[in-house]
């Protein structure tokens, strides 16, 4: 309680000292006080409109996420979602002795339990083709694809006895329409399983060392992600070869996915290969697909950087007007800021009607046009018009366009800022800054 009172007393003393000092400065240099108030108004204008821009950015981000999530569900329901293809299993029936506790007596009792050990495969060779088939819902685009799956599985009875082995291949549940299913066993079409909707099943009594080969093909539809879930099978894979060919330009290897053995691309088609021998892994083979022209997710970032853009824009204009003794009232600056801000306000709605790129360009054109028209109406000088036009091009147009090239955004903004700084140095190099502020 006492500490709070001391802090309050200290703040009162500091505030009183500032008031007394301000009154004294006003008595000696009233022009200085007016300048401080003028620049304080500019700071307040900047804070207000910068905060509004960031708030709009959060609104756009939230709207994009909710709309994307809602439309994504609709696309998945119609077309197909993330495809997770599990490797087949090769099992046999066996019994093992387990100890269980008798709940009545508390004694441990032994019982014979049926188990299905998985002996794995001698070799798995997969040829997978993923062709981009962009799905669109409203103005949003989703990375849909057509999948052509071909998997060859070499079976071998590695037990030292004749055993009845059970092969089971489960088709992906989250895919869209699965068509053109082909099952070939040892070079001949396999027709014993009449209901492939429940997966592909096969059983045979195989002698020790006997081999068989399954070739399974199908077509399916998916969106966004493909995974061959090796990580779910804790079993050694003797020979593994997976080749994926895709025309997606933007794809990533997701977390906890196996790193490819090699990758190659000719600019149109990418080929990714995984090759291993005697492999034991907790990872899956997976690819996540993105669209290079889906700008909705990055549009909000443009608004988050609006305070920086507006600050640099005002700073450049302020220095030039001070250096050239061009008198502008704070109300002039307010209208200039509002004209600049029109881009962010109008753009937040335009991107919902005509698309992100078109909406941003249209909003930039309207905002810059209003801004230059107002500077023309002020009628101060041609140099002011040139300065405002140059500032708008750099801190409005270039800054905005930079966000649509995410890998070069920071570099583009840095270079454009340096160039504007060099231009400012040239304009103000011979200015006598004494008594300018």
XYZ file of C-alpha atoms in Angstrom:
437
model
C 0.000 0.000 0.000
C 2.816 2.375 0.975
C 4.760 1.461 -2.174
C 1.734 2.269 -4.344
C 1.374 5.646 -2.657
C 5.052 6.435 -3.235
C 4.766 5.524 -6.921
C 1.669 7.728 -7.318
C 3.443 10.608 -5.569
C 6.460 10.174 -7.839
C 4.295 10.252 -10.961
C 2.559 13.403 -9.730
C 5.918 15.090 -9.156
C 7.163 14.140 -12.625
C 3.920 15.357 -14.234
C 4.084 18.611 -12.288
C 7.672 19.142 -13.396
C 6.695 18.554 -17.030
C 3.828 21.046 -16.790
C 6.035 23.707 -15.191
C 8.758 23.098 -17.777
C 6.242 23.282 -20.640
C 4.845 26.590 -19.364
C 8.344 27.983 -19.034
C 9.309 26.855 -22.553
C 6.093 28.337 -23.936
C 6.923 31.690 -22.329
C 10.402 31.706 -23.873
C 9.856 29.795 -27.160
C 6.145 29.587 -28.016
C 7.007 28.607 -31.605
C 8.868 25.550 -30.322
C 5.842 24.434 -28.305
C 3.610 24.780 -31.367
C 6.031 22.646 -33.388
C 6.044 19.959 -30.697
C 2.250 19.953 -30.638
C 2.136 19.765 -34.436
C 4.488 16.796 -34.578
C 2.629 15.180 -31.668
C -0.559 15.364 -33.709
C 1.202 13.567 -36.564
C 2.320 10.842 -34.156
C -1.248 10.502 -32.860
C -2.593 10.283 -36.426
C -0.007 7.610 -37.224
C -0.823 5.592 -34.093
C -4.572 5.702 -34.751
C -4.451 4.687 -38.400
C -1.649 2.185 -37.802
C -3.710 0.488 -35.086
C -6.780 0.423 -37.341
C -4.728 -1.189 -40.128
C -3.473 -3.911 -37.789
C -7.041 -4.498 -36.571
C -8.176 -4.896 -40.187
C -5.315 -7.351 -40.693
C -6.542 -9.494 -37.795
C -10.081 -9.357 -39.182
C -8.883 -10.470 -42.631
C -6.775 -13.245 -41.112
C -9.672 -14.515 -39.004
C -12.093 -14.254 -41.927
C -9.695 -16.092 -44.227
C -9.087 -18.876 -41.724
C -12.772 -19.414 -40.977
C -13.790 -19.184 -44.645
C -10.914 -21.416 -45.743
C -11.749 -24.001 -43.099
C -15.448 -24.003 -44.014
C -14.845 -24.187 -47.765
C -12.070 -26.739 -47.308
C -14.529 -29.082 -45.594
C -16.923 -28.671 -48.525
C -14.146 -29.429 -51.029
C -13.034 -32.481 -49.056
C -16.602 -33.789 -48.836
C -17.045 -33.467 -52.605
C -13.581 -34.193 -53.984
C -11.587 -36.001 -51.303
C -9.241 -35.113 -48.458
C -5.779 -36.026 -47.235
C -4.918 -39.501 -48.488
C -3.217 -41.851 -46.047
C -2.308 -45.150 -47.682
C -1.283 -47.869 -45.246
C 1.153 -50.594 -46.304
C -0.399 -54.059 -46.566
C 0.053 -56.668 -43.878
C 1.231 -60.275 -44.186
C 0.238 -62.195 -41.090
C -0.359 -65.717 -39.821
C -2.308 -67.141 -36.921
C -0.334 -68.192 -33.877
C -0.841 -68.685 -30.190
C 1.140 -67.358 -27.275
C 0.940 -67.868 -23.552
C 0.001 -64.786 -21.537
C -0.232 -64.310 -17.793
C -3.379 -62.599 -16.537
C -4.522 -61.803 -13.008
C -7.601 -63.534 -11.648
C -9.708 -60.675 -10.282
C -11.339 -62.886 -7.663
C -8.280 -64.633 -6.243
C -5.529 -62.204 -7.309
C -3.471 -65.113 -8.622
C -1.654 -65.040 -11.970
C -3.035 -67.502 -14.454
C -1.734 -68.541 -17.829
C -3.921 -68.602 -20.900
C -3.467 -69.327 -24.586
C -4.197 -66.251 -26.749
C -4.579 -66.032 -30.533
C -2.173 -63.482 -32.096
C -1.429 -62.408 -35.677
C 2.290 -61.712 -36.136
C 3.227 -59.630 -39.200
C 6.208 -61.115 -41.020
C 6.583 -58.199 -43.441
C 7.488 -58.181 -47.119
C 10.585 -59.094 -49.025
C 10.247 -55.970 -51.208
C 7.900 -53.009 -51.721
C 8.114 -51.029 -54.972
C 5.728 -48.099 -55.442
C 5.212 -45.916 -58.509
C 2.964 -42.970 -57.633
C 1.811 -40.154 -59.878
C 0.133 -37.077 -58.401
C -1.345 -34.654 -60.933
C -2.484 -31.219 -59.785
C -6.228 -30.656 -60.090
C -6.949 -27.313 -58.413
C -10.323 -27.134 -56.701
C -12.027 -23.771 -56.237
C -14.756 -22.744 -53.817
C -15.779 -19.112 -54.162
C -12.571 -17.095 -54.477
C -10.505 -19.668 -52.577
C -8.372 -22.305 -54.262
C -7.376 -25.667 -52.830
C -4.554 -28.044 -53.882
C -6.647 -30.924 -55.168
C -4.969 -33.750 -57.058
C -5.538 -36.944 -59.012
C -3.638 -39.930 -57.640
C -2.424 -42.893 -59.681
C -1.111 -45.529 -57.284
C 0.837 -48.615 -58.296
C 2.362 -50.855 -55.651
C 4.251 -54.111 -56.153
C 4.667 -56.304 -53.079
C 6.888 -59.369 -53.019
C 5.831 -61.887 -50.389
C 8.080 -64.565 -48.988
C 7.438 -67.115 -46.291
C 10.467 -66.466 -44.112
C 9.286 -68.962 -41.502
C 11.025 -72.310 -41.365
C 7.768 -74.161 -41.808
C 4.702 -74.287 -44.001
C 2.220 -71.696 -42.826
C -1.110 -70.241 -43.900
C -0.327 -66.573 -44.637
C -2.930 -63.798 -44.806
C -2.375 -60.799 -47.091
C -4.480 -57.686 -46.517
C -4.337 -54.337 -48.333
C -6.630 -51.569 -47.045
C -7.718 -48.889 -49.509
C -7.479 -45.285 -48.224
C -10.619 -44.192 -46.359
C -10.277 -40.407 -46.752
C -9.843 -40.391 -50.526
C -12.502 -39.308 -52.989
C -13.735 -41.697 -55.650
C -11.432 -44.724 -55.899
C -11.627 -46.167 -59.404
C -9.875 -48.524 -61.828
C -8.753 -50.946 -59.120
C -6.508 -53.637 -60.561
C -5.114 -56.555 -58.541
C -2.605 -58.905 -60.150
C -1.171 -61.956 -58.389
C 1.900 -63.573 -59.939
C 1.135 -62.055 -63.334
C -2.559 -63.025 -63.376
C -5.627 -61.000 -62.454
C -6.756 -61.750 -58.920
C -10.542 -62.253 -58.690
C -11.030 -64.273 -55.505
C -11.870 -61.199 -53.416
C -15.262 -60.065 -54.697
C -15.733 -57.082 -52.352
C -12.782 -54.721 -52.641
C -14.577 -52.003 -50.642
C -13.418 -53.770 -47.479
C -9.858 -54.029 -48.737
C -8.000 -56.690 -50.680
C -7.702 -60.025 -48.868
C -5.851 -63.210 -49.807
C -4.837 -66.324 -47.930
C -2.656 -69.237 -48.933
C -0.739 -72.021 -47.306
C 2.850 -71.298 -48.316
C 5.842 -73.531 -47.901
C 9.005 -72.245 -46.272
C 10.810 -69.917 -48.713
C 7.865 -69.805 -51.155
C 7.292 -66.424 -52.835
C 4.387 -64.545 -54.420
C 3.995 -61.088 -55.953
C 1.032 -58.731 -55.705
C 0.602 -55.741 -58.018
C -2.118 -53.312 -56.915
C -3.201 -50.262 -58.892
C -5.946 -47.712 -58.400
C -6.901 -44.102 -59.064
C -8.178 -41.718 -56.393
C -8.824 -38.062 -55.647
C -7.327 -36.115 -52.761
C -6.551 -32.658 -51.460
C -3.476 -31.158 -49.886
C -1.594 -34.165 -48.532
C -0.463 -37.677 -49.390
C 1.165 -40.138 -47.022
C 2.332 -43.721 -47.253
C 2.182 -44.523 -43.555
C 5.235 -46.679 -43.022
C 5.569 -45.251 -39.521
C 2.545 -47.250 -38.352
C 4.266 -50.564 -39.120
C 7.017 -51.411 -36.642
C 8.591 -54.041 -38.882
C 11.823 -54.257 -40.829
C 11.407 -53.507 -44.542
C 13.933 -55.529 -46.517
C 13.773 -53.572 -49.776
C 11.891 -50.316 -50.260
C 11.650 -48.206 -53.408
C 9.084 -45.406 -53.746
C 8.961 -43.032 -56.704
C 6.538 -40.094 -56.689
C 6.062 -37.900 -59.741
C 4.080 -34.665 -59.430
C 3.475 -31.424 -61.302
C 2.958 -29.403 -58.106
C 5.519 -26.594 -58.029
C 5.133 -26.034 -54.288
C 5.390 -29.084 -52.077
C 7.119 -29.688 -48.778
C 8.266 -32.696 -46.800
C 6.185 -32.385 -43.600
C 7.512 -32.906 -40.098
C 8.190 -36.495 -39.027
C 8.288 -37.594 -42.660
C 11.160 -39.504 -44.237
C 13.692 -37.418 -46.150
C 13.884 -38.413 -49.847
C 16.929 -40.219 -51.163
C 16.981 -37.971 -54.227
C 14.903 -35.258 -55.883
C 14.900 -33.879 -59.417
C 12.802 -31.316 -61.279
C 12.744 -29.869 -64.785
C 10.554 -26.922 -63.784
C 7.336 -28.697 -64.739
C 7.603 -32.187 -63.255
C 9.223 -33.116 -59.947
C 10.459 -36.630 -59.230
C 11.067 -37.701 -55.636
C 12.576 -41.054 -54.656
C 12.904 -42.961 -51.392
C 15.159 -46.014 -51.478
C 16.232 -48.138 -48.503
C 17.285 -51.642 -47.524
C 16.698 -53.346 -44.185
C 14.748 -50.291 -43.016
C 13.146 -49.866 -39.599
C 11.461 -46.484 -39.251
C 8.860 -44.567 -37.289
C 8.458 -42.124 -40.168
C 6.153 -42.118 -43.158
C 6.697 -41.115 -46.772
C 4.637 -37.953 -47.192
C 4.216 -34.807 -49.272
C 2.221 -31.686 -48.461
C 1.043 -29.619 -51.412
C 0.521 -25.877 -51.674
C -0.580 -23.438 -54.371
C 1.797 -20.652 -55.374
C -1.103 -18.409 -56.421
C -3.163 -18.754 -53.235
C -2.495 -15.319 -51.754
C -5.332 -15.223 -49.245
C -3.132 -16.489 -46.412
C -0.525 -13.751 -46.889
C -2.850 -10.808 -47.581
C -3.249 -10.140 -43.841
C 0.521 -9.692 -43.456
C 0.320 -6.658 -45.724
C -1.951 -4.996 -43.158
C 0.244 -5.962 -40.218
C 3.109 -4.043 -41.844
C 0.920 -0.994 -42.577
C 2.248 1.004 -39.548
C 5.806 0.641 -40.881
C 4.760 1.612 -44.402
C 2.782 4.629 -43.161
C 5.618 5.744 -40.867
C 8.220 5.704 -43.648
C 5.777 7.422 -46.015
C 5.106 10.266 -43.547
C 8.755 10.517 -42.495
C 9.945 11.048 -46.062
C 7.263 13.659 -46.826
C 7.903 15.462 -43.531
C 11.657 15.756 -44.105
C 11.218 17.014 -47.665
C 8.617 19.605 -46.659
C 10.802 20.821 -43.790
C 13.914 20.933 -45.976
C 12.126 22.799 -48.783
C 10.123 24.971 -46.357
C 6.811 23.751 -47.750
C 4.246 24.647 -45.118
C 1.678 21.937 -44.414
C -0.874 22.101 -41.616
C -1.611 18.989 -39.515
C -4.993 18.875 -41.253
C -3.150 18.533 -44.566
C -1.271 15.578 -43.115
C -4.530 14.103 -41.821
C -6.052 14.143 -45.308
C -2.827 12.716 -46.757
C -2.905 9.887 -44.195
C -6.576 9.188 -44.873
C -5.882 9.052 -48.624
C -3.052 6.603 -47.943
C -5.276 4.592 -45.579
C -8.054 4.272 -48.173
C -5.960 1.533 -49.786
C -6.177 -0.648 -46.665
C -9.829 0.103 -45.975
C -11.027 -0.426 -49.550
C -8.715 -3.387 -50.110
C -10.145 -5.276 -47.121
C -13.469 -5.469 -48.981
C -12.300 -5.624 -52.597
C -10.338 -8.841 -52.059
C -13.616 -10.548 -51.122
C -15.331 -9.502 -54.351
C -12.787 -9.665 -57.168
C -9.920 -11.736 -55.764
C -6.805 -10.817 -53.824
C -4.511 -9.652 -56.641
C -7.206 -7.704 -58.484
C -8.540 -6.218 -55.235
C -5.114 -5.038 -54.082
C -4.255 -3.439 -57.439
C -7.644 -1.712 -57.708
C -7.382 -0.389 -54.145
C -3.838 0.857 -54.749
C -4.947 2.697 -57.882
C -7.899 4.362 -56.118
C -5.873 5.334 -53.041
C -2.929 6.733 -54.998
C -5.273 8.598 -57.350
C -7.089 10.285 -54.451
C -3.778 11.067 -52.760
C -2.239 12.754 -55.813
C -5.478 14.604 -56.556
C -5.456 16.077 -53.048
C -1.804 17.148 -53.345
C -2.690 18.784 -56.657
C -5.554 20.664 -54.972
C -3.229 21.922 -52.229
C -1.197 23.587 -54.974
C 1.999 23.998 -52.964
C 4.636 22.935 -55.480
C 5.428 20.406 -58.174
C 8.211 19.066 -55.952
C 5.681 18.116 -53.266
C 3.601 16.281 -55.869
C 6.687 14.402 -57.079
C 7.712 13.555 -53.510
C 4.292 12.194 -52.578
C 4.059 10.219 -55.838
C 7.501 8.690 -55.288
C 6.719 7.872 -51.655
C 3.438 6.228 -52.649
C 5.161 4.102 -55.300
C 7.801 2.904 -52.838
C 5.931 2.582 -49.559
C 2.528 1.653 -50.942
C 2.964 -0.113 -54.278
C 6.345 -1.813 -53.879
C 5.723 -2.702 -50.222
C 2.366 -4.279 -51.132
C 3.625 -6.197 -54.163
C 6.591 -7.523 -52.139
C 4.297 -9.612 -49.940
C 3.189 -11.683 -52.924
C 6.762 -12.960 -53.279
C 7.248 -14.373 -49.756
C 10.795 -15.579 -50.374
C 11.867 -12.055 -51.416
C 9.628 -9.820 -49.257
C 12.261 -8.680 -46.765
C 14.892 -8.132 -49.451
C 12.517 -6.117 -51.668
C 11.388 -3.882 -48.791
C 14.990 -3.329 -47.667
C 16.239 -2.378 -51.142
C 13.314 -0.019 -51.806
C 13.819 1.664 -48.417
C 17.540 2.124 -49.085
C 16.824 3.656 -52.498
C 14.333 6.093 -50.962
C 16.907 6.988 -48.310
C 19.505 7.708 -50.999
C 16.996 9.922 -52.826
C 16.235 11.738 -49.565
C 19.954 12.318 -48.963
C 20.273 13.858 -52.419
C 17.277 16.153 -51.892
C 18.326 17.381 -48.433
C 22.136 17.273 -48.687
C 22.537 21.064 -48.935
C 19.800 21.913 -46.460
C 20.778 24.047 -43.479
C 19.015 22.185 -40.704
C 19.562 24.954 -38.154
C 16.210 26.293 -36.956
C 14.334 23.858 -39.202
C 12.794 22.080 -36.228
